[in-house]
Coordinates of C-alpha atoms and ligand atoms in Angstrom, one line a residue:
M1 CA 9.5 1.0 -48.7
E2 CA 7.8 -2.1 -50.2
F3 CA 6.8 -4.7 -47.7
A4 CA 8.5 -7.2 -49.9
T5 CA 11.8 -5.4 -49.3
F6 CA 11.2 -5.5 -45.6
A7 CA 10.4 -9.2 -45.8
D8 CA 13.5 -9.9 -47.8
R9 CA 15.7 -8.1 -45.3
A10 CA 14.0 -9.9 -42.4
G11 CA 14.8 -13.2 -44.1
T12 CA 18.5 -12.2 -44.4
I13 CA 18.6 -11.2 -40.8
E14 CA 17.0 -14.4 -39.7
A15 CA 19.5 -16.5 -41.5
E16 CA 22.5 -14.5 -40.0
P17 CA 24.1 -16.1 -37.0
A18 CA 26.6 -13.3 -36.0
D19 CA 25.3 -10.6 -33.8
L20 CA 27.5 -7.8 -35.3
E21 CA 26.3 -8.7 -38.7
I22 CA 22.7 -8.6 -37.6
V23 CA 23.3 -5.1 -36.3
A24 CA 24.8 -4.1 -39.7
H25 CA 21.8 -5.5 -41.5
V26 CA 19.3 -3.7 -39.3
R27 CA 21.4 -0.5 -39.7
D28 CA 21.2 -0.8 -43.5
L29 CA 17.5 -1.4 -43.3
L30 CA 17.0 1.7 -41.2
V31 CA 19.1 3.8 -43.6
D32 CA 17.1 2.6 -46.6
A33 CA 13.8 3.2 -44.8
S34 CA 15.1 6.8 -44.0
D35 CA 15.0 7.8 -47.6
E36 CA 11.3 8.2 -47.3
G37 CA 11.7 11.0 -44.8
E38 CA 9.1 13.6 -45.7
E39 CA 6.5 14.3 -43.0
R40 CA 3.0 13.1 -43.8
R41 CA -0.2 14.3 -42.3
S42 CA -3.4 12.4 -42.2
S43 CA -6.8 14.0 -43.0
D44 CA -7.2 15.2 -39.4
D45 CA -3.7 16.8 -39.6
A46 CA -2.0 14.4 -37.1
V47 CA 1.6 13.6 -38.0
E48 CA 1.7 10.1 -39.3
P49 CA 4.5 7.7 -38.4
Q50 CA 7.2 7.7 -41.0
T51 CA 8.4 4.6 -42.7
L52 CA 11.6 4.7 -40.7
E53 CA 9.6 4.6 -37.5
I54 CA 7.4 1.8 -38.7
V55 CA 10.4 -0.3 -39.8
A56 CA 12.2 0.3 -36.5
R57 CA 9.2 -1.3 -34.8
F58 CA 8.4 -4.0 -37.3
V59 CA 11.9 -5.4 -37.2
Q60 CA 11.5 -6.1 -33.5
G61 CA 8.1 -7.6 -34.2
R62 CA 6.2 -4.6 -32.8
V63 CA 3.4 -2.8 -34.5
F64 CA 3.0 -0.1 -31.8
P65 CA 5.5 1.8 -29.6
A66 CA 6.5 -0.1 -26.5
W67 CA 4.7 2.4 -24.3
D68 CA 1.5 2.1 -26.2
S69 CA -0.9 -0.5 -24.8
T70 CA -2.9 -0.7 -28.0
T71 CA -3.0 -4.3 -29.2
L72 CA -4.3 -5.8 -32.4
D73 CA -6.6 -7.9 -30.4
I74 CA -6.8 -10.6 -33.0
G75 CA -6.4 -14.3 -32.0
P76 CA -4.6 -17.0 -33.9
S77 CA -7.9 -18.5 -35.2
A78 CA -8.8 -15.2 -36.8
C79 CA -5.4 -15.1 -38.4
Y80 CA -5.8 -18.6 -39.7
E81 CA -9.2 -17.6 -41.1
A82 CA -7.7 -14.7 -43.0
I83 CA -4.9 -16.8 -44.4
A84 CA -7.3 -19.5 -45.5
R85 CA -9.5 -17.0 -47.3
A86 CA -6.6 -15.5 -49.1
A87 CA -5.3 -19.0 -50.0
G88 CA -8.5 -19.8 -52.0
T89 CA -11.9 -21.2 -51.7
N90 CA -10.8 -24.7 -51.1
V91 CA -8.7 -23.9 -48.1
S92 CA -10.3 -23.6 -44.6
A93 CA -9.1 -22.3 -41.3
D94 CA -9.0 -25.9 -40.1
D95 CA -6.6 -26.8 -43.0
V96 CA -4.3 -23.9 -41.9
E97 CA -4.4 -25.2 -38.4
D98 CA -3.6 -28.8 -39.6
R99 CA -0.7 -27.5 -41.6
L100 CA 0.5 -25.6 -38.5
A101 CA 0.4 -28.8 -36.5
E102 CA 2.5 -30.5 -39.2
I103 CA 5.0 -27.7 -39.9
G104 CA 5.1 -26.1 -36.4
E105 CA 5.5 -22.4 -37.3
I106 CA 2.9 -19.9 -38.5
G107 CA 5.4 -18.1 -40.8
D108 CA 6.3 -21.3 -42.7
V109 CA 2.6 -22.1 -42.9
A110 CA 1.7 -18.7 -44.4
A111 CA 4.6 -18.9 -46.8
S112 CA 3.5 -22.3 -48.0
Y113 CA 0.3 -21.0 -49.6
E114 CA 0.0 -19.1 -52.8
F115 CA -2.1 -15.9 -52.4
G116 CA -3.5 -13.3 -54.7
G117 CA -6.2 -15.3 -56.4
Q118 CA -8.9 -13.5 -54.6
Q119 CA -8.6 -10.1 -56.1
G120 CA -12.2 -9.5 -56.5
L121 CA -12.9 -10.1 -52.8
G122 CA -9.8 -8.5 -51.5
A123 CA -9.7 -5.3 -53.4
F124 CA -11.8 -3.3 -50.9
A125 CA -9.6 -4.2 -47.9
G126 CA -5.9 -3.7 -47.1
G127 CA -5.3 -0.4 -48.8
G128 CA -5.6 1.6 -45.7
S129 CA -6.3 5.3 -45.7
G130 CA -2.7 6.4 -46.1
S131 CA -1.8 4.3 -49.2
E132 CA 1.3 5.6 -50.9
G133 CA -0.5 6.2 -54.0
G134 CA 1.9 4.7 -56.5
G135 CA -0.7 3.0 -58.6
G136 CA 1.0 -0.4 -58.5
D137 CA -0.3 -3.2 -56.4
D138 CA 2.9 -3.7 -54.4
L139 CA 2.2 -3.7 -50.7
T140 CA 4.2 -1.1 -48.8
V141 CA 5.3 -1.1 -45.2
R142 CA 3.2 1.9 -44.6
E143 CA 0.1 0.2 -46.0
V144 CA 0.6 -2.7 -43.6
A145 CA 1.1 -0.3 -40.7
D146 CA -2.0 1.7 -41.6
T147 CA -4.1 -1.4 -42.0
L148 CA -3.0 -2.9 -38.7
E149 CA -3.7 0.4 -37.0
E150 CA -7.2 0.3 -38.5
L151 CA -7.6 -3.3 -37.4
A152 CA -6.5 -2.5 -33.9
H153 CA -9.1 0.2 -33.6
A154 CA -12.0 -1.8 -35.0
E155 CA -14.6 -1.9 -32.2
G156 CA -18.1 -3.0 -31.5
S157 CA -20.3 -5.6 -33.0
G158 CA -18.9 -7.1 -36.1
S159 CA -15.4 -5.9 -35.3
Q160 CA -13.9 -9.4 -35.3
D161 CA -15.2 -9.9 -38.9
R162 CA -13.9 -6.6 -39.9
K163 CA -10.5 -7.5 -38.5
V164 CA -10.4 -10.7 -40.5
D165 CA -11.5 -8.8 -43.6
L166 CA -8.6 -6.3 -43.2
L167 CA -6.1 -9.0 -42.6
F168 CA -7.4 -11.1 -45.5
G169 CA -6.9 -8.0 -47.7
L170 CA -3.3 -7.8 -46.6
F171 CA -2.5 -11.5 -47.1
N172 CA -4.2 -11.4 -50.4
R173 CA -1.6 -9.0 -51.7
C174 CA 1.4 -11.0 -50.2
A175 CA 3.9 -13.1 -52.0
S176 CA 5.1 -16.0 -49.8
E177 CA 8.0 -14.2 -48.0
E178 CA 5.8 -11.2 -47.2
A179 CA 3.1 -13.6 -45.9
R180 CA 5.7 -15.3 -43.7
Y181 CA 6.6 -12.1 -41.9
L182 CA 3.1 -10.6 -41.9
A183 CA 1.8 -13.7 -40.1
R184 CA 4.6 -13.5 -37.5
L185 CA 4.1 -9.8 -37.0
V186 CA 0.4 -10.1 -36.4
L187 CA 0.8 -12.9 -33.9
S188 CA 3.8 -11.3 -32.1
E189 CA 6.1 -14.1 -33.2
M190 CA 8.6 -12.3 -35.2
R191 CA 11.7 -14.0 -33.8
I192 CA 14.3 -13.1 -36.3
G193 CA 17.0 -12.5 -33.6
V194 CA 16.5 -8.8 -33.3
G195 CA 16.4 -7.7 -29.7
E196 CA 16.2 -4.2 -28.2
G197 CA 20.0 -3.9 -27.9
T198 CA 20.3 -4.7 -31.6
V199 CA 18.0 -1.9 -32.7
R200 CA 19.7 0.5 -30.3
D201 CA 23.1 -0.2 -31.8
A202 CA 21.7 -0.1 -35.3
I203 CA 20.2 3.3 -34.7
A204 CA 23.5 4.6 -33.3
E205 CA 25.4 3.2 -36.4
A206 CA 22.9 4.4 -38.9
F207 CA 22.7 8.0 -37.8
E208 CA 26.2 8.3 -36.3
V209 CA 25.1 9.1 -32.7
P210 CA 26.6 7.6 -29.5
E211 CA 25.0 4.4 -28.2
D212 CA 24.6 5.7 -24.7
R213 CA 22.6 8.7 -25.9
V214 CA 20.4 6.4 -27.9
E215 CA 20.0 4.3 -24.8
R216 CA 18.9 7.2 -22.7
A217 CA 16.5 8.4 -25.3
L218 CA 15.0 4.9 -25.5
Q219 CA 14.6 4.8 -21.7
V220 CA 12.7 8.0 -21.5
S221 CA 10.6 7.6 -24.6
N222 CA 10.1 3.9 -24.9
D223 CA 9.7 4.3 -28.6
Y224 CA 12.3 2.9 -31.0
G225 CA 10.6 4.5 -34.0
Q226 CA 10.6 8.0 -32.5
V227 CA 14.2 7.6 -31.4
A228 CA 15.3 6.5 -34.8
R229 CA 13.5 9.5 -36.4
I230 CA 14.9 12.0 -34.0
A231 CA 18.5 10.5 -34.3
R232 CA 18.2 11.0 -38.1
D233 CA 16.6 14.4 -38.1
E234 CA 18.1 16.1 -35.0
G235 CA 21.2 14.0 -34.1
V236 CA 22.5 13.9 -30.6
D237 CA 21.0 17.2 -29.5
G238 CA 17.6 15.9 -30.4
L239 CA 18.1 12.7 -28.5
D240 CA 19.3 14.6 -25.4
G241 CA 16.3 16.8 -25.6
M242 CA 13.9 13.9 -25.3
D243 CA 12.1 13.8 -22.0
L244 CA 9.7 11.6 -20.0
A245 CA 6.1 12.4 -20.7
V246 CA 3.3 12.2 -18.2
G247 CA 1.0 9.5 -19.6
R248 CA 3.6 7.6 -21.4
P249 CA 4.9 4.7 -19.3
I250 CA 8.5 3.7 -19.1
Q251 CA 10.0 0.3 -18.1
A252 CA 10.3 -0.4 -14.4
M253 CA 13.7 -0.7 -12.7
L254 CA 14.1 -4.2 -11.4
A255 CA 15.8 -5.8 -8.5
Q256 CA 18.1 -8.8 -8.2
A257 CA 18.5 -11.1 -5.2
G258 CA 21.3 -10.2 -2.8
T259 CA 22.5 -10.3 0.8
V260 CA 22.8 -7.6 3.4
T261 CA 26.5 -8.5 3.7
D262 CA 27.2 -7.8 0.0
A263 CA 25.2 -4.6 0.0
L264 CA 27.1 -3.2 2.9
E265 CA 30.4 -4.2 1.4
E266 CA 29.7 -2.4 -1.8
W267 CA 28.0 0.7 -0.6
A268 CA 29.0 3.0 2.2
E269 CA 25.5 2.6 3.5
A270 CA 22.3 1.0 2.3
A271 CA 18.9 2.5 1.8
V272 CA 16.5 0.0 3.3
E273 CA 12.8 -0.3 2.5
W274 CA 10.1 -2.7 3.3
K275 CA 9.3 -5.0 0.4
Y276 CA 5.6 -4.7 -0.1
D277 CA 3.8 -7.8 -1.3
G278 CA 1.6 -6.5 -4.1
A279 CA 1.8 -5.6 -7.7
R280 CA 4.0 -3.0 -9.3
I281 CA 2.4 0.2 -10.5
Q282 CA 3.6 3.3 -12.3
L283 CA 1.3 6.3 -11.7
H284 CA 1.1 9.2 -14.1
H285 CA -0.8 12.2 -12.9
E286 CA -1.5 15.5 -14.4
P287 CA -3.5 17.7 -12.0
G288 CA -6.5 19.6 -13.5
D289 CA -7.0 23.3 -13.2
P290 CA -10.7 23.9 -12.5
G291 CA -10.0 27.7 -12.8
A292 CA -8.6 27.4 -16.4
A293 CA -10.8 28.6 -19.2
D294 CA -11.1 25.1 -20.6
G295 CA -11.9 23.8 -17.1
S296 CA -9.2 21.1 -17.5
V297 CA -9.6 18.1 -15.3
A298 CA -7.1 15.9 -13.7
E299 CA -5.8 13.0 -15.8
T300 CA -4.5 9.9 -14.1
R301 CA -3.2 6.7 -15.6
V302 CA -1.9 3.7 -13.8
F303 CA 0.3 1.1 -15.6
S304 CA 1.5 -2.3 -14.7
R305 CA 5.1 -3.5 -14.6
N306 CA 4.6 -4.5 -18.2
M307 CA 3.2 -1.0 -19.1
E308 CA -0.3 -2.3 -19.5
D309 CA -2.9 0.3 -18.7
V310 CA -4.7 -0.9 -15.5
T311 CA -6.3 2.4 -14.5
D312 CA -9.9 1.2 -14.7
A313 CA -9.2 -1.7 -12.4
L314 CA -7.7 0.5 -9.6
P315 CA -10.1 3.4 -8.8
E316 CA -8.6 3.8 -5.3
V317 CA -5.2 4.7 -6.9
V318 CA -6.9 7.3 -9.1
E319 CA -8.8 8.7 -6.1
F320 CA -5.5 8.8 -4.2
A321 CA -3.8 10.7 -6.9
E322 CA -6.6 13.2 -7.3
E323 CA -6.7 13.9 -3.6
T324 CA -3.0 13.9 -2.9
L325 CA -1.0 15.2 -5.9
A326 CA -0.9 18.9 -6.7
E327 CA 1.8 18.7 -9.4
P328 CA 2.4 16.6 -12.5
A329 CA 4.2 13.5 -11.5
I330 CA 5.3 10.0 -12.4
L331 CA 5.6 7.8 -9.4
D332 CA 6.8 4.2 -9.1
G333 CA 5.3 1.9 -6.4
E334 CA 3.3 -1.1 -5.4
V335 CA -0.4 -1.6 -5.0
V336 CA -1.2 -3.8 -2.0
A337 CA -4.5 -5.3 -0.9
V338 CA -5.5 -4.4 2.7
D339 CA -8.0 -5.5 5.2
G340 CA -10.4 -3.3 7.1
D341 CA -7.7 -2.1 9.5
G342 CA -5.3 -1.3 6.6
S343 CA -3.1 -4.3 7.3
P344 CA -1.6 -5.9 4.2
L345 CA -3.2 -9.0 2.7
P346 CA -1.3 -11.7 0.7
F347 CA -0.4 -11.0 -2.9
Q348 CA -3.2 -13.4 -4.2
E349 CA -5.7 -10.8 -3.0
V350 CA -4.2 -8.1 -5.2
L351 CA -4.6 -10.4 -8.2
K352 CA -8.3 -10.4 -7.7
R353 CA -8.3 -6.7 -8.4
F354 CA -5.4 -6.1 -10.8
R355 CA -6.4 -6.1 -14.5
R356 CA -10.0 -6.7 -13.6
K357 CA -12.2 -5.3 -16.4
H358 CA -15.7 -6.0 -15.1
D359 CA -17.5 -5.5 -11.8
V360 CA -14.7 -3.4 -10.4
A361 CA -17.0 -1.7 -7.9
K362 CA -18.2 -5.0 -6.6
A363 CA -14.7 -6.4 -6.4
R364 CA -13.7 -3.3 -4.5
E365 CA -16.2 -4.1 -1.8
N366 CA -14.4 -7.4 -1.1
V367 CA -10.8 -6.4 -1.5
T368 CA -9.5 -2.8 -1.1
V369 CA -6.2 -1.8 -2.5
R370 CA -3.8 0.9 -1.4
P371 CA -0.8 2.3 -3.2
V372 CA 2.6 2.7 -1.6
F373 CA 5.2 4.7 -3.7
F374 CA 8.9 4.2 -3.4
D375 CA 10.2 6.3 -6.3
C376 CA 9.6 9.5 -8.1
L377 CA 10.7 9.7 -11.8
H378 CA 9.3 13.0 -12.7
A379 CA 7.8 15.9 -10.8
D380 CA 6.5 19.3 -12.0
G381 CA 8.2 19.2 -15.3
E382 CA 11.5 17.9 -14.1
D383 CA 12.9 14.4 -15.0
L384 CA 14.6 12.8 -12.1
L385 CA 16.0 9.5 -13.5
A386 CA 19.6 10.6 -13.3
E387 CA 19.2 11.9 -9.7
P388 CA 20.4 9.7 -6.8
L389 CA 17.8 7.6 -5.1
T390 CA 18.0 9.7 -1.9
T391 CA 17.1 12.8 -3.8
R392 CA 14.3 11.1 -5.7
H393 CA 12.9 9.8 -2.4
E394 CA 13.0 13.3 -0.9
R395 CA 11.2 14.6 -3.9
L396 CA 8.7 11.8 -3.6
R397 CA 8.1 12.8 0.0
S398 CA 7.4 16.4 -0.9
V399 CA 5.1 15.4 -3.8
L400 CA 3.1 13.3 -1.5
A401 CA 3.2 15.5 1.5
D402 CA 2.2 18.7 -0.3
S403 CA -1.4 18.3 -0.8
G404 CA -1.5 21.6 -2.7
A405 CA -3.2 23.4 0.1
G406 CA -0.2 25.7 0.5
S407 CA 1.2 23.6 3.3
D408 CA 4.7 24.8 4.1
T409 CA 4.8 22.7 7.3
D410 CA 5.6 19.4 5.4
D411 CA 8.7 18.8 7.3
A412 CA 6.8 18.7 10.5
V413 CA 4.9 15.6 9.3
A414 CA 6.6 12.3 10.1
D415 CA 7.3 10.1 7.2
E416 CA 5.0 7.5 8.7
D417 CA 2.1 10.0 8.4
V418 CA 2.7 10.8 4.8
E419 CA 0.1 8.7 3.1
G420 CA 1.4 6.5 0.3
L421 CA 5.1 7.0 1.1
S422 CA 7.4 4.0 1.5
L423 CA 9.5 4.2 4.6
L424 CA 13.2 4.4 3.9
W425 CA 16.1 4.1 6.3
H426 CA 19.8 4.9 5.6
T427 CA 22.1 2.7 7.6
D428 CA 25.4 0.8 7.6
D429 CA 24.5 -1.2 10.7
P430 CA 23.6 -4.9 10.0
D431 CA 21.7 -5.1 13.3
E432 CA 19.5 -2.2 12.4
I433 CA 18.8 -3.8 9.0
E434 CA 17.9 -7.0 10.9
S435 CA 15.4 -5.2 13.0
I436 CA 13.9 -3.4 10.0
D437 CA 13.5 -6.8 8.4
A438 CA 11.9 -8.1 11.6
D439 CA 9.5 -5.1 11.6
A440 CA 8.6 -5.6 8.0
L441 CA 7.7 -9.3 8.5
E442 CA 5.8 -8.4 11.7
A443 CA 3.8 -5.8 9.8
G444 CA 2.9 -8.5 7.3
H445 CA 5.2 -7.5 4.4
E446 CA 7.5 -9.7 2.4
G447 CA 10.9 -8.6 3.8
I448 CA 13.2 -5.9 2.8
M449 CA 14.7 -4.2 -0.3
L450 CA 18.3 -2.9 -0.2
K451 CA 19.1 0.0 -2.5
D452 CA 22.2 1.9 -3.3
P453 CA 21.4 5.4 -2.1
E454 CA 23.6 7.0 -4.8
S455 CA 22.1 5.1 -7.7
A456 CA 20.2 6.6 -10.7
Y457 CA 16.9 5.0 -11.9
S458 CA 17.7 2.6 -14.7
P459 CA 14.5 1.6 -16.5
G460 CA 14.2 -2.0 -17.5
R461 CA 17.4 -3.0 -15.7
R462 CA 17.7 -5.8 -13.2
G463 CA 20.9 -4.4 -11.7
K464 CA 22.8 -4.6 -8.5
H465 CA 21.6 -1.2 -7.3
W466 CA 18.3 -2.7 -6.1
R467 CA 18.5 -5.9 -4.2
K468 CA 15.8 -8.0 -2.7
R469 CA 17.1 -9.8 0.3
K470 CA 17.9 -13.3 -0.9
P471 CA 15.6 -16.0 0.3
D472 CA 17.3 -18.5 2.5
V473 CA 18.9 -21.3 0.6
E474 CA 19.9 -23.7 3.4
T475 CA 18.0 -24.3 6.6
L476 CA 19.2 -25.7 9.9
D477 CA 17.3 -27.8 12.4
C478 CA 18.0 -26.3 15.8
V479 CA 16.9 -27.4 19.3
V480 CA 14.9 -24.7 21.1
T481 CA 16.6 -24.2 24.5
G482 CA 15.0 -21.0 25.7
A483 CA 12.4 -18.3 25.0
E484 CA 11.0 -15.1 26.3
W485 CA 7.5 -14.2 27.3
G486 CA 6.1 -11.5 25.0
E487 CA 4.8 -8.1 25.9
G488 CA 1.4 -6.4 25.6
R489 CA -0.8 -8.2 23.2
R490 CA 1.7 -11.1 23.2
A491 CA 2.1 -11.3 27.0
T492 CA 0.7 -14.8 27.1
F493 CA 2.9 -16.1 24.3
L494 CA 6.4 -17.4 24.3
G495 CA 8.6 -15.7 21.6
T496 CA 12.2 -14.9 20.8
F497 CA 13.3 -18.5 20.8
E498 CA 16.8 -19.4 21.6
L499 CA 18.3 -21.9 19.2
S500 CA 21.0 -24.4 19.8
V501 CA 23.0 -27.1 17.9
Q502 CA 24.6 -30.3 19.1
A503 CA 28.3 -30.3 20.0
D504 CA 29.5 -33.6 21.4
D505 CA 27.3 -34.3 24.3
R506 CA 26.3 -30.6 24.9
L507 CA 24.0 -28.1 23.2
E508 CA 25.5 -24.8 22.2
T509 CA 23.5 -21.7 21.3
V510 CA 23.7 -20.1 17.8
G511 CA 21.1 -17.4 17.8
K512 CA 17.5 -16.3 18.5
V513 CA 14.6 -16.4 16.1
A514 CA 11.7 -14.0 16.5
T515 CA 10.7 -13.3 12.9
G516 CA 8.4 -14.9 10.5
I517 CA 5.9 -16.1 13.1
T518 CA 2.3 -15.1 13.2
D519 CA 0.3 -14.7 16.4
E520 CA -1.6 -17.8 15.6
K521 CA 1.6 -19.8 15.2
L522 CA 3.0 -18.3 18.5
A523 CA -0.1 -19.5 20.3
E524 CA 0.6 -23.0 19.0
L525 CA 4.3 -22.9 19.8
T526 CA 3.6 -21.7 23.3
E527 CA 1.3 -24.7 23.9
L528 CA 4.0 -27.0 22.5
L529 CA 6.8 -25.5 24.6
E530 CA 5.2 -24.5 27.9
P531 CA 5.3 -28.0 29.3
H532 CA 9.1 -28.0 28.8
I533 CA 9.9 -24.9 30.9
A534 CA 12.7 -25.8 33.2
A535 CA 13.3 -22.4 34.9
E536 CA 12.0 -18.8 34.6
E537 CA 13.6 -15.5 35.4
G538 CA 11.7 -12.4 34.6
Q539 CA 10.5 -12.8 31.0
A540 CA 13.2 -15.3 30.2
V541 CA 12.6 -19.0 30.3
D542 CA 14.9 -22.0 30.0
L543 CA 13.5 -24.9 28.1
E544 CA 14.6 -28.5 28.4
P545 CA 15.5 -29.8 25.0
A546 CA 12.5 -31.3 23.4
V547 CA 11.4 -29.3 20.3
V548 CA 13.3 -28.8 17.0
F549 CA 12.8 -25.8 14.8
E550 CA 13.7 -25.6 11.2
V551 CA 15.2 -22.1 10.6
G552 CA 16.4 -20.2 7.5
Y553 CA 19.3 -17.7 7.7
E554 CA 21.3 -15.5 5.5
E555 CA 24.8 -16.5 6.8
I556 CA 26.7 -17.9 9.7
Q557 CA 29.0 -15.4 11.3
S558 CA 31.6 -16.0 14.0
S559 CA 30.4 -14.3 17.1
P560 CA 31.2 -14.1 20.8
T561 CA 27.5 -13.6 21.6
Y562 CA 26.6 -17.3 21.6
S563 CA 28.3 -20.2 23.2
S564 CA 28.9 -22.0 19.9
G565 CA 31.1 -19.1 18.8
Y566 CA 28.8 -18.5 15.8
A567 CA 25.6 -16.5 15.2
L568 CA 23.0 -17.0 12.5
R569 CA 22.5 -13.8 10.6
F570 CA 18.8 -13.1 9.9
P571 CA 17.3 -16.3 11.3
R572 CA 13.8 -17.0 10.3
F573 CA 11.4 -19.6 11.6
Q574 CA 10.4 -22.1 8.9
G575 CA 8.5 -24.7 11.0
V576 CA 8.6 -27.3 13.7
R577 CA 10.4 -30.5 12.9
S578 CA 7.9 -32.7 14.8
D579 CA 9.6 -35.7 13.1
K580 CA 12.9 -34.9 14.9
D581 CA 14.1 -35.3 18.4
P582 CA 16.9 -33.1 19.8
E583 CA 19.5 -35.7 19.1
D584 CA 18.5 -35.5 15.4
A585 CA 19.1 -31.8 15.3
D586 CA 22.1 -30.3 13.4
T587 CA 25.5 -30.3 14.8
L588 CA 28.2 -27.7 15.3
E589 CA 30.3 -29.6 12.8
R590 CA 27.6 -29.1 10.1
L591 CA 27.5 -25.4 11.0
E592 CA 31.3 -25.2 10.4
R593 CA 31.0 -27.1 7.2
L594 CA 28.3 -24.7 5.9
R595 CA 30.6 -21.8 6.7
G596 CA 33.2 -23.5 4.6
E597 CA 35.6 -24.1 7.4
Ligands
AMP1 P1 10.5 -9.6 -7.4 O1 9.2 -9.4 -8.0 O2 10.6 -10.7 -6.4 O3 11.6 -9.6 -8.4 O4 10.8 -8.3 -6.5 C1 10.9 -7.0 -7.0 C2 9.5 -6.4 -6.9 O5 9.3 -6.1 -5.5 C3 9.4 -5.1 -7.6 O6 9.2 -5.2 -9.0 C4 8.2 -4.4 -6.9 O7 7.0 -4.8 -7.5 C5 8.2 -5.1 -5.5 N1 8.6 -4.2 -4.4 C6 7.9 -4.2 -3.2 N2 8.4 -3.2 -2.4 C7 9.4 -2.6 -3.1 C8 10.3 -1.5 -2.7 N3 10.3 -0.9 -1.6 N4 11.1 -1.1 -3.7 C9 11.2 -1.7 -4.9 N5 10.4 -2.7 -5.3 C10 9.5 -3.2 -4.4

C-alpha cells in the first residue's frame, strides 16, 4: 500500500464526525491493506510485519505494538530539522518552529511545505532494507515502517544525526498529505479520532469475527497488528488460540473508587487486601535450566503500569524472582520502598528508584524496594485471566511458596510467611473490613482494596470489580470526650479517642477513632489531652470537652452503640482543630443533614 493512500484515508477519517462511519473507514482500510498478504522474510529469515499489521498500528498512531517498549527516541527538534532539510536550503529548523507557533499543529506545518527538491541528498536514505521494489518513487507504508524501525534502533555516537537523515529521507519523498501524517506519526500525535475500540470493531467487521473474541485476543497479545493478521488468516479459531506470552506485557487491571457498603451490597462477600503505596509492576519470569544442553539461564523482565520495561531499575525484583520462582509466571503487583526493618516508606521514595537508568546500585544503598504480588495471570504454561480472583490468588500463593526445592509442605506455611504474597481476606462483615483497614494504616499502607472474589482479570479496565476504598469526602469536627491508654509500646499514649457532637446543651457520642495516627502524633495528642482527664477506670479515661478533632468517615449509620443514635463508619483522624472550641464543633443536626434525613 502506498503511503499516499494511507494518508488520504487518514484524512477522510479525520474529517468524519460519526463513530460508526469511522469504524467503516478503518475497516475498508484494513481490507485494502490485506491484499498484500504474502509473508515476507528479511535477510535473517525473521518474518516481517505485513502491511496489514503496519496499517492497523499506524492508524492508531503507533509504530510498534503496544507491548513493545521500543521508541523512536526522536525529539520534536530533530523532526523539525528533518522537515526543514526536506523543505529546501532556505528553510531552517527555527523557521519550522516559528511556523508551528503560528499554525499550532505539526501536521499542518509539515503539509505546508513543498518537499522533494532535495533528491540528490535524500536518495540514500528512506528506502529501508525491505523496499517493495516496484521501481517507482512512491513511498509505501512498508518503507515508512522499515525506515522508522531502523531509526528506532540507531544507537551510539552519531545516532541522532542518523535519525535525522533517515527522517529527512522520508519527508523528502512525501507529498503534503503524506508529510502531514508522517509528522504526526513520528511525534505520536496522530489524533484522527481512532481509538482502540475503533480498531477492535473494524477488525471484527473486516474479517467477520465476533468483537468479543477480537477483544480477548487484544487483551492477551496487546498487538493490534498481529490480531488483525490472525483474524484474517485464521479466523475465530486463530484468535481463540492466542495466549499470553511470558516477556510480553499486557495492560494492568485498574480499580475505581468505591465504598465498603457498595461492595458488600453487590457481592456476597468481598476479597479485602491492603493497598500498598508503591508503583505497579508486572513481573515476567522464565526460569532457567542449568542442566539443559544450552545451559539456559533465567529470564526476568519487569514492566511498569504503562508497560515500560523497568527491569534494570529494580534489581531486587529480579533477584526475588530468580530466588523464588520455579515455574514460568506472569505476576501482577506493587513495588514498595522499605526501610531497614522492612516497613513501608512513602510513595515518593519508590519514585527515586523507579525508571532510574544510572547509578542504580548507589540508589539501592539509600532506598531498598520490595515487591508484593496480588495477582497471577499466567503460571507454568496456563493462562489464568478468565479464572476467578480467588483461584488466581491461590495459584499465586503456590507459585510464591513453592521455591522449587520439592517442597510439598507449602500449606503448612502461613500466608504471612510467604514472601512477596499480598494478604487477602474473604469476608462479608463490615467490622472485620474496618479492622483490616485499621491494620493496613497501622502497618503504614495506604488503606484497603476491595475486590470481587468471583471476577476475572480484565486488562486495561477500570471496572467495579476492583475498588479502592473511597477517600473521605466530608469531614466532621467532633469533640474528644474520652480515650483509652494504649498497650505495650503505646502504654504511655492515649489512643482510641471517643468522638462526640453537640446536641442542644449536651454532647452525644458518635464513634471512636483509632486509625490514621502515627506514634509521633499520638505522643502529641496525649500531651494535649492528658490535662483534661476527668476520670479514669482501667485503661478508659473520660475527658472534659476541650479538644476538637477533624475526622473523615465513609458514611453515617444509625446505631444503638453510641448515644447520638448514629455511628461514623470508618472514622479517620485528619487533624486537631486548634482553632475551634467544643461549642464550635459539629452538631447532631448537621449529622442528620449529612445522612439526608
Ligand atoms: P490508584 O493508583 O489510586 O488508582 O489505585 C490503584 C493502584 O493501587 C493500582 O494500580 C496498584 O498500583 C495499587 N495497589 C496497591 N495495592 C493493591 C492491591 N492489593 N491490589 C490492587 N492494586 C493495588
